[in-house]
Coordinates of C-alpha atoms and ligand atoms in Angstrom, one line a residue:
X1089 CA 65.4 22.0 38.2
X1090 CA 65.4 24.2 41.4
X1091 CA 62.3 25.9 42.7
X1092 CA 61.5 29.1 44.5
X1093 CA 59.3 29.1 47.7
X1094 CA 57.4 32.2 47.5
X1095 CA 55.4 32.0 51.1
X1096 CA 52.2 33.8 51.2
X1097 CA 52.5 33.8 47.6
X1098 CA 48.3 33.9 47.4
X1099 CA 48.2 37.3 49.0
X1100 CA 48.6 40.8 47.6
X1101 CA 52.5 41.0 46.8
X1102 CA 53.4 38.0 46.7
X1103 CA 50.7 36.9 44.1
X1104 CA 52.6 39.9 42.2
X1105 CA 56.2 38.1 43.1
X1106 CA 54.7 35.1 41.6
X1107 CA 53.4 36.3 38.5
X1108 CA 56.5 38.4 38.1
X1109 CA 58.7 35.4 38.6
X1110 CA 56.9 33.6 35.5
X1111 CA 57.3 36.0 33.3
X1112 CA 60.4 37.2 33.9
X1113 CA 62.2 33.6 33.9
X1114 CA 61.8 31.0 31.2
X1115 CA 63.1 28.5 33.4
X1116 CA 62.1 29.6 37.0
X1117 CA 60.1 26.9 39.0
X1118 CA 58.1 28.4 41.7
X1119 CA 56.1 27.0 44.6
X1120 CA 53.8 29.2 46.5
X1121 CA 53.1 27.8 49.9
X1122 CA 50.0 29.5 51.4
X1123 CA 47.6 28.9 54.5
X1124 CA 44.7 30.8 52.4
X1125 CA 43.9 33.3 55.5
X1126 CA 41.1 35.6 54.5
X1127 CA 43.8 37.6 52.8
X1128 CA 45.0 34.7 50.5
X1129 CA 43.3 34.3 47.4
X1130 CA 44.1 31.6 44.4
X1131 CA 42.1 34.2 42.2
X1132 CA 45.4 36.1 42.7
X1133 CA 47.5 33.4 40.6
X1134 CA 44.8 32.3 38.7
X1135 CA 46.6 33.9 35.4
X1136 CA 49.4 31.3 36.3
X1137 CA 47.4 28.2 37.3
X1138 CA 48.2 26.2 34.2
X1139 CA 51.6 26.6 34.2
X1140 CA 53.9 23.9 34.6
X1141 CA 56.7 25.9 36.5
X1142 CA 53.8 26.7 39.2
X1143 CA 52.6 24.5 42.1
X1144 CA 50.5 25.7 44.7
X1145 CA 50.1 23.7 48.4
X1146 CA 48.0 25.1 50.6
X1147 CA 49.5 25.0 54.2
X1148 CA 50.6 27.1 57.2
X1149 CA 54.4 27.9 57.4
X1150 CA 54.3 27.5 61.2
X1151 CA 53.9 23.4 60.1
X1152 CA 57.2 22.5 60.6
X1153 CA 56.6 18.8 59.4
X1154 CA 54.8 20.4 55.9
X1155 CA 57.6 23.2 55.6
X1156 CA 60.5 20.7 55.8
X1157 CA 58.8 18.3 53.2
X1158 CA 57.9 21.0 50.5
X1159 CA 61.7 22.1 50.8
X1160 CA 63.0 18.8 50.4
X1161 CA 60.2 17.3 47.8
X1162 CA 60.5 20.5 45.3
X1163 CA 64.5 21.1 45.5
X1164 CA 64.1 24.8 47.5
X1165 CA 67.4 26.8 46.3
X1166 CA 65.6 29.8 47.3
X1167 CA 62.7 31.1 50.0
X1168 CA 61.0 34.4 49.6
X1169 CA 58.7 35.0 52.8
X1170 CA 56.0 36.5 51.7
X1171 CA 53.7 35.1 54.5
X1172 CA 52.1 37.2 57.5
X1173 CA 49.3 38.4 58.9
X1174 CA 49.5 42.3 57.9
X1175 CA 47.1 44.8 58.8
X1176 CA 47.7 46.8 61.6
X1177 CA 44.0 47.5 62.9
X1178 CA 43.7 43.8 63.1
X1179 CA 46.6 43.9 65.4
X1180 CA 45.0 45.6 67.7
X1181 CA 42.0 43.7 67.7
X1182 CA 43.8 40.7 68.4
X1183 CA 47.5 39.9 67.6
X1184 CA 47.5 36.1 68.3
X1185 CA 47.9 34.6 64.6
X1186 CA 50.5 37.9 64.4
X1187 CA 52.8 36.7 66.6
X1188 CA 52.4 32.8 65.5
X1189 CA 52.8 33.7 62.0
X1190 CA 54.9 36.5 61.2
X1191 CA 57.3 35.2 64.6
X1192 CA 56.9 31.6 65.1
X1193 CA 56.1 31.0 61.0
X1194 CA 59.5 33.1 60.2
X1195 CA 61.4 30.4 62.3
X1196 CA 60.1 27.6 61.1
X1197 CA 60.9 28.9 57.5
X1198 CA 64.6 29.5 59.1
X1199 CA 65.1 25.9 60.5
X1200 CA 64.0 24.0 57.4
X1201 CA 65.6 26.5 55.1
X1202 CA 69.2 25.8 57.3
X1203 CA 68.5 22.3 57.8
X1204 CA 68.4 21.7 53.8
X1205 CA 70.7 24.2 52.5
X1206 CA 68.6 27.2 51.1
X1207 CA 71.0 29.0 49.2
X1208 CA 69.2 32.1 49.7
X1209 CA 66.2 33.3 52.1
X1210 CA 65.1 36.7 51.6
X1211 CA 62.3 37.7 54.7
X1212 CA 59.9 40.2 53.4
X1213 CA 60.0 43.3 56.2
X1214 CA 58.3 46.6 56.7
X1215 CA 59.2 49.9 57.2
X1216 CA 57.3 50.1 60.2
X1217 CA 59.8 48.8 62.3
X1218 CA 61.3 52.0 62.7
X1219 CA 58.4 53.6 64.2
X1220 CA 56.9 56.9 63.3
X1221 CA 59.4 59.4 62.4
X1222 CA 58.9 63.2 63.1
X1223 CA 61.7 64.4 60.2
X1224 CA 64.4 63.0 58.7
X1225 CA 64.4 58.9 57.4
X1226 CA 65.1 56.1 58.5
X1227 CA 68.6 54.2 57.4
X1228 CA 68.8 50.0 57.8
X1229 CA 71.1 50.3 61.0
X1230 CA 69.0 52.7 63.0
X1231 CA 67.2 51.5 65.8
X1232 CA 64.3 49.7 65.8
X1233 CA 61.2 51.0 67.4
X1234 CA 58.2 49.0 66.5
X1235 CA 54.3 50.4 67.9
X1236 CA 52.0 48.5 67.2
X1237 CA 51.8 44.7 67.4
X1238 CA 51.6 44.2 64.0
X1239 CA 54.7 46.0 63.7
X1240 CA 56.4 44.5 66.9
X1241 CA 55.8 41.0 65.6
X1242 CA 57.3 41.8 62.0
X1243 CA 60.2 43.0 64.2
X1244 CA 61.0 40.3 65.5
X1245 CA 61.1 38.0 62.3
X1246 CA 63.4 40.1 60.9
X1247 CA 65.7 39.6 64.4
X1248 CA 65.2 36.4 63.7
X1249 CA 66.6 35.9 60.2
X1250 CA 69.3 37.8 60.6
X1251 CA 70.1 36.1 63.8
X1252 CA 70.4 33.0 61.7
X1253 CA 72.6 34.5 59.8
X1254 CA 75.1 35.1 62.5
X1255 CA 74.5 32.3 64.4
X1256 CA 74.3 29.0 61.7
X1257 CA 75.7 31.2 58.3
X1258 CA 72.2 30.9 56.8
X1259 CA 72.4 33.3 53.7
X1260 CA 69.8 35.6 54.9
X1261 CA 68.8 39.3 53.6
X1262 CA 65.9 41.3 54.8
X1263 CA 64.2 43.6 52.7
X1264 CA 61.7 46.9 54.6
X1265 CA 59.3 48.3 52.4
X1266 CA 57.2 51.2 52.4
X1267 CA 53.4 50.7 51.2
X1268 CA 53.1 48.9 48.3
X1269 CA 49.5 49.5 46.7
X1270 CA 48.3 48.2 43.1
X1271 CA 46.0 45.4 42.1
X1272 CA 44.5 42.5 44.2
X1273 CA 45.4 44.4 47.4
X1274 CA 42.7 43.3 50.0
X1275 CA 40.4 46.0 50.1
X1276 CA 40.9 46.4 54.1
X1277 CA 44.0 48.5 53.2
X1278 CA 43.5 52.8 52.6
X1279 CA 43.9 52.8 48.7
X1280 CA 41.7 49.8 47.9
X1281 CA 39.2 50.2 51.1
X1282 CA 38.9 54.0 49.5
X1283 CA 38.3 53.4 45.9
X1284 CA 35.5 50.6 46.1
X1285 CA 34.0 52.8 48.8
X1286 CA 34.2 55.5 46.4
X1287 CA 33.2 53.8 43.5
X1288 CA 30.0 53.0 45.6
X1289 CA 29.6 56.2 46.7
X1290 CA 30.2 55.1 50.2
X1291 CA 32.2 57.3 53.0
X1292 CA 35.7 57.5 53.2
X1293 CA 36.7 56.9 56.7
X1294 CA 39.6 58.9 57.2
X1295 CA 41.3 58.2 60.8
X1296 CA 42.0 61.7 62.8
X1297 CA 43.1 64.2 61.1
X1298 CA 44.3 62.7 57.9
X1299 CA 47.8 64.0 58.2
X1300 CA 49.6 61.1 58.6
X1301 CA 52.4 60.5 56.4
X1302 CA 53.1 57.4 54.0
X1303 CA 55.5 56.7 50.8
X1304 CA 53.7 55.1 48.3
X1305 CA 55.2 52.4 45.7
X1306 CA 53.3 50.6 43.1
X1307 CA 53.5 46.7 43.6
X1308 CA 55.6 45.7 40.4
X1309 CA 58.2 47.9 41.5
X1310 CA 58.3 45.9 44.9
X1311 CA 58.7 42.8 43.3
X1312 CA 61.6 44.1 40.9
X1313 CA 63.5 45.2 44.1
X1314 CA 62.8 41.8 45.7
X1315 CA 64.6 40.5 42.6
X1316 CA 67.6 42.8 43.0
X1317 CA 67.9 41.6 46.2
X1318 CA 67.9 38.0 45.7
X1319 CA 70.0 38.3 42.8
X1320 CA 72.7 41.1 44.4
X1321 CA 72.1 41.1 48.1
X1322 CA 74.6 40.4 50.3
X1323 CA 73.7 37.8 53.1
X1324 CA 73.4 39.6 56.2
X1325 CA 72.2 42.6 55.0
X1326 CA 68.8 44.5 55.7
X1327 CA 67.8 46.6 52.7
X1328 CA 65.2 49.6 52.7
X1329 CA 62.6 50.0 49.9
X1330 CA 61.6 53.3 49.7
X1331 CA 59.3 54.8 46.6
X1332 CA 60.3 58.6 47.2
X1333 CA 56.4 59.3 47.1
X1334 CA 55.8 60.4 50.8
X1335 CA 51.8 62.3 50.8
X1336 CA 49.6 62.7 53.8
X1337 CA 46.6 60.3 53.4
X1338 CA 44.2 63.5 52.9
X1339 CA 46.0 63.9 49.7
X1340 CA 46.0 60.4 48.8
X1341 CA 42.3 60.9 48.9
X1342 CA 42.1 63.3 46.9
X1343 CA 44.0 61.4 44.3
X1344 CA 41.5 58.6 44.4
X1345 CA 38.1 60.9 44.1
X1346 CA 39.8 63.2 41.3
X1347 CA 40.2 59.5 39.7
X1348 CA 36.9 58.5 39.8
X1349 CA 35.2 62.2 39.4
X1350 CA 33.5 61.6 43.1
X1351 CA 32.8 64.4 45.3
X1352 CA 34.3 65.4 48.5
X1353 CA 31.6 65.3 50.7
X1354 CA 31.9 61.2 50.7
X1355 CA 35.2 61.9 53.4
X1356 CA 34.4 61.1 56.8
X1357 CA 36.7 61.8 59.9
X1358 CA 36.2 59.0 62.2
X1359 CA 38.2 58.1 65.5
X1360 CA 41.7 58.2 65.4
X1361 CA 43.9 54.5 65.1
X1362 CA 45.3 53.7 68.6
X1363 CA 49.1 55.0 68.5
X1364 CA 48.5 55.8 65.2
X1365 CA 52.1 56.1 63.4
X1366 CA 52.4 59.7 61.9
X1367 CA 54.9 59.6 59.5
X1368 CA 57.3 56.7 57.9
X1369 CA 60.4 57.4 55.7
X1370 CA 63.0 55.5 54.4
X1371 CA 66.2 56.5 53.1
X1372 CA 66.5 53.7 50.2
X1373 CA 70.2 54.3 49.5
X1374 CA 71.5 51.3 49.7
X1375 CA 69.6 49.7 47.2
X1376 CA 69.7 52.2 44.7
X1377 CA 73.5 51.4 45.0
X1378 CA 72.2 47.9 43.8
X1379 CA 71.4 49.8 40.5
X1380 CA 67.2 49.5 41.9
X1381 CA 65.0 52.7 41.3
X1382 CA 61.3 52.6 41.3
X1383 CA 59.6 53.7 37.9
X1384 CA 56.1 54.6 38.6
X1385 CA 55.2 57.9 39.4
X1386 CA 52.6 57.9 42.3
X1387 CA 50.0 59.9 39.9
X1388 CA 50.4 56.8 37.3
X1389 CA 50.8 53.9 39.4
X1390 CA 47.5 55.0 41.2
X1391 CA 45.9 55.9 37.7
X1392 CA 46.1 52.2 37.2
X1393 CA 45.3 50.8 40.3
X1394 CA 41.8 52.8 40.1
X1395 CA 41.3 51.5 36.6
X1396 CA 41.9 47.6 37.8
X1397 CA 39.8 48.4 40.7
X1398 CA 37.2 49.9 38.3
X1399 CA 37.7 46.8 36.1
X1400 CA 37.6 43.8 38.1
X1401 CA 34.5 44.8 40.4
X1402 CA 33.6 41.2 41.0
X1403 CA 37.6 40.0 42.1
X1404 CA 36.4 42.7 45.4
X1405 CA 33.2 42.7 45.5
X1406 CA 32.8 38.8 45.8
X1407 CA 35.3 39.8 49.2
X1408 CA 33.4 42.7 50.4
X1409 CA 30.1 40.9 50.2
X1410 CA 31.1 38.2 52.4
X1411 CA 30.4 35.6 50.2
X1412 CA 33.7 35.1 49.4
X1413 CA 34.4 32.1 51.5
X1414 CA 31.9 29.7 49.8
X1415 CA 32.5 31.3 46.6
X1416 CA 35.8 30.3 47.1
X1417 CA 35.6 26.8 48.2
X1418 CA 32.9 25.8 45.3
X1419 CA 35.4 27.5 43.1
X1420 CA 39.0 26.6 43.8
X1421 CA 38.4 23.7 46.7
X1422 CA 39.1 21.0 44.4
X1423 CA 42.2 22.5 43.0
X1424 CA 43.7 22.6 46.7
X1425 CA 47.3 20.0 47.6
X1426 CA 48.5 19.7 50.3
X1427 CA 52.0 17.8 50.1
Ligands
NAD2227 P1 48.5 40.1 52.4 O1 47.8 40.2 53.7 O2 47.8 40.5 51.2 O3 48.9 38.5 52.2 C1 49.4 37.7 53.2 C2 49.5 36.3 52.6 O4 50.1 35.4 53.6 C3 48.1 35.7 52.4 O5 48.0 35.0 51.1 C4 47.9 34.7 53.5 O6 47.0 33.7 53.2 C5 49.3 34.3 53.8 N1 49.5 33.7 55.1 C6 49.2 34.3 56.3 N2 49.5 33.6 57.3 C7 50.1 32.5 56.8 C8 50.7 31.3 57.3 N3 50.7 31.1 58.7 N4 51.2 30.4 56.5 C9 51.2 30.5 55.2 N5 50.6 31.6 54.6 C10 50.1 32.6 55.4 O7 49.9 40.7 52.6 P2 50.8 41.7 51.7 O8 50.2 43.1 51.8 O9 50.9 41.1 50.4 O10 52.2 41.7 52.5 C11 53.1 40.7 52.1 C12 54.4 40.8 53.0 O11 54.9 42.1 52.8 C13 54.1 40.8 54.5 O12 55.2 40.1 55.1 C14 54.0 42.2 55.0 O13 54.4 42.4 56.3 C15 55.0 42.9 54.0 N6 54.8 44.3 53.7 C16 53.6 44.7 53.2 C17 53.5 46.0 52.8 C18 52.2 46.6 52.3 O14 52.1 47.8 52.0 N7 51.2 45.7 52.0 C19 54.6 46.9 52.9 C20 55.8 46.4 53.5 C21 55.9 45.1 53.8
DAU2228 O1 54.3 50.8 55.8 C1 54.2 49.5 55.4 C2 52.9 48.9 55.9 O2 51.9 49.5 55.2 C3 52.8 47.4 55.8 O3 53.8 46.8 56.6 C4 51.5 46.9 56.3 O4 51.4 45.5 56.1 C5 50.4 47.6 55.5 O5 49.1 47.2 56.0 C6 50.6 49.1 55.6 O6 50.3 49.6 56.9 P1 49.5 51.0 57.1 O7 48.9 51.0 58.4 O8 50.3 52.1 56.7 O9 48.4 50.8 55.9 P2 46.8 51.1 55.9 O10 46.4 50.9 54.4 O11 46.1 50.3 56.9 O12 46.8 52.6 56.3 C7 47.4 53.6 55.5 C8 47.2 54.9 56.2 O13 45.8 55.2 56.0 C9 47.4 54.9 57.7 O14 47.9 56.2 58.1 C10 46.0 54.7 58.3 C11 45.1 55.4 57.3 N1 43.8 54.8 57.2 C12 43.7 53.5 56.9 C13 42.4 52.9 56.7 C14 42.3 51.4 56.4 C15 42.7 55.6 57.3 O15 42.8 56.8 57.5 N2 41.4 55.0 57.1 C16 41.3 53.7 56.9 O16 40.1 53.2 56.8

């Protein structure tokens, strides 16, 4: 039977891809291959750990050697490329494993997938390659315009795979998504980061003036649109994934303490994010031409990402205490493979 490679399948959305994946296909074979940064987390896919469709190696995709075996040992029909280092402020802290990853990684992904065949290899984009938009939204063939090096680096991976595509006829599509948020998102991110804060009546850091301007889709809607894609795409092709729930964060905010019944006075206005993207906006046409519409309402969708957050306090606090690294290797180290 063929298998998908979900890369960075141990992180926030592609742990959802993966669980999706199995219960959406009877017969779908998936292997995650995962480097387990501080953002990857077998706790993530430890609903699907016994299931005999799912194998899990633990390895970096910029291992060429490791990438070309898992693709030839497991029958890959299909990669997804989950896989990168993602959060922007660590960017500008230091963008090293950025540009090794979500650059170098990407083209190792692209060599083995050409080299054996891959019948499809979806890469896993952002919207913030268009940089920050003062009106209007961005469509899939306007220029790109990447700020920070977080977003610069994801840039260039999508180059890359759609060079591929022109260049050696690899079946390539690229998907640009808007913020996902939901459950097992790594509470570094604003909607996580802001409800364990709040649910320990910490501060809220808000950065500047809170005006900035994000669309908002829950995760499951995500992965059905990565599963339009693979199944309707058309090689060559970027495709924008827009949720059509644009709110400035300070209303996001105000979401997440009306949620919990917190007070206002736990919002703090810190320093501004250097070059600090002001608004994003996609216009998602082209998908929704694939017959893809997201279904949760932003109100909903974060209704139920509060109540998992509220529900599964030691999946984040075990991370935010720091003890989450030993935790993890006396808990999941023997079940690690490599192949
Ligand atoms: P995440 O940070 O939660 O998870 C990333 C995963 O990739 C982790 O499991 C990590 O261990 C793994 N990984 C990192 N480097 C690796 C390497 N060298 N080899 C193998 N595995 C490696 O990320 P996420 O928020 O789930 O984002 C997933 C993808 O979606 C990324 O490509 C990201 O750029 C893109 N994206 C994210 C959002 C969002 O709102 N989170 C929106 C649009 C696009
Ligand atoms: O737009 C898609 C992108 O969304 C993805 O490509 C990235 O991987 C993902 O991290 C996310 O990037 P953002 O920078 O938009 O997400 P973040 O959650 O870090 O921040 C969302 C907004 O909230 C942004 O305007 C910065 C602001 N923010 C964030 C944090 C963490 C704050 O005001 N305070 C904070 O503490």
């Amino acid at each position: 039977m063929n298998s998908i490679l979900v890369t960075g399948g141990a992180g926030f959305m592609g742990s959802a891809f993966v669980r999706y994946l199995l219960r959406e296909y009877y017969s779908q074979r998936v292997v995650v291959l995962d480097k387990l940064t501080y953002a990857g987390n077998l706790e993530n896919l430890a609903s699907v750990a016994a299931d005999p469709r799912y194998t899990f190696i633990h390895g970096d995709i910029c291992d060429a050697p490791l990438v070309d075996r898992v693709m030839a040992e497991h029958h890959i029909e299909a990669v997804v490329n989950f896989a990168a280092e993602t959060h922007v402020d660590r960017s500008l802290i230091e963008a090293d494993a950025f540009i090794k990853t979500d650059v170098y990684g990407t083209y190792v992904l692209l060599e083995a997938a050409r080299r054996h065949g891959v019948a499809r290899f979806l890469q896993i984009g952002t919207d913030e390659v268009y940089g920050s938009l003062e009106r209007g939204s961005a469509g899939e063939g306007d220029p790109l315009s990447p700020r920070s090096p977080y977003a610069a680096s994801k840039a260039a991976g999508d180059m890359m795979a759609l060079a591929y595509h022109v260049s050696h006829g690899l079946p390539v599509m690229v998907t640009r998504s808007c913020n996902n948020y939901g459950p097992y998102q790594y509470p570094e991110k604003l909607i996580p980061l802001f409800i364990t804060n709040a649910i320990d009546d910490q501060g809220l850091p808000i950065y500047g003036d809170g005006q900035q301007v994000r669309d908002w889709l829950y995760v499951e809607d995500h992965c059905r649109a990565v599963d339009v894609v693979l199944q309707r795409g058309r090689p060559g092709e970027v495709y924008n994934i827009g949720a059509g729930n644009e709110r400035p964060n300070l209303e996001v905010v105000v979401g997440i303490l009306q949620g919990l019944e917190k007070p206002w006075s736990l919002v703090r206005h810190v320093a501004d994010r250097p070059g600090h993207d002001r608004r994003y906006s996609l216009n998602w046409g082209k998908i929704a031409s694939l017959g893809w519409r997201p279904s949760y309402p932003f109100e909903s969708g974060l209704a139920e990402t509060i109540r998992w957050y509220q529900e599964n306090q030691g999946w984040w606090r075990r991370i935010k205490s720091g003890e989450y690294a030993d935790y993890y290797r006396r808990n999941y180290g023997h079940r690690l493979t490599t192949s």
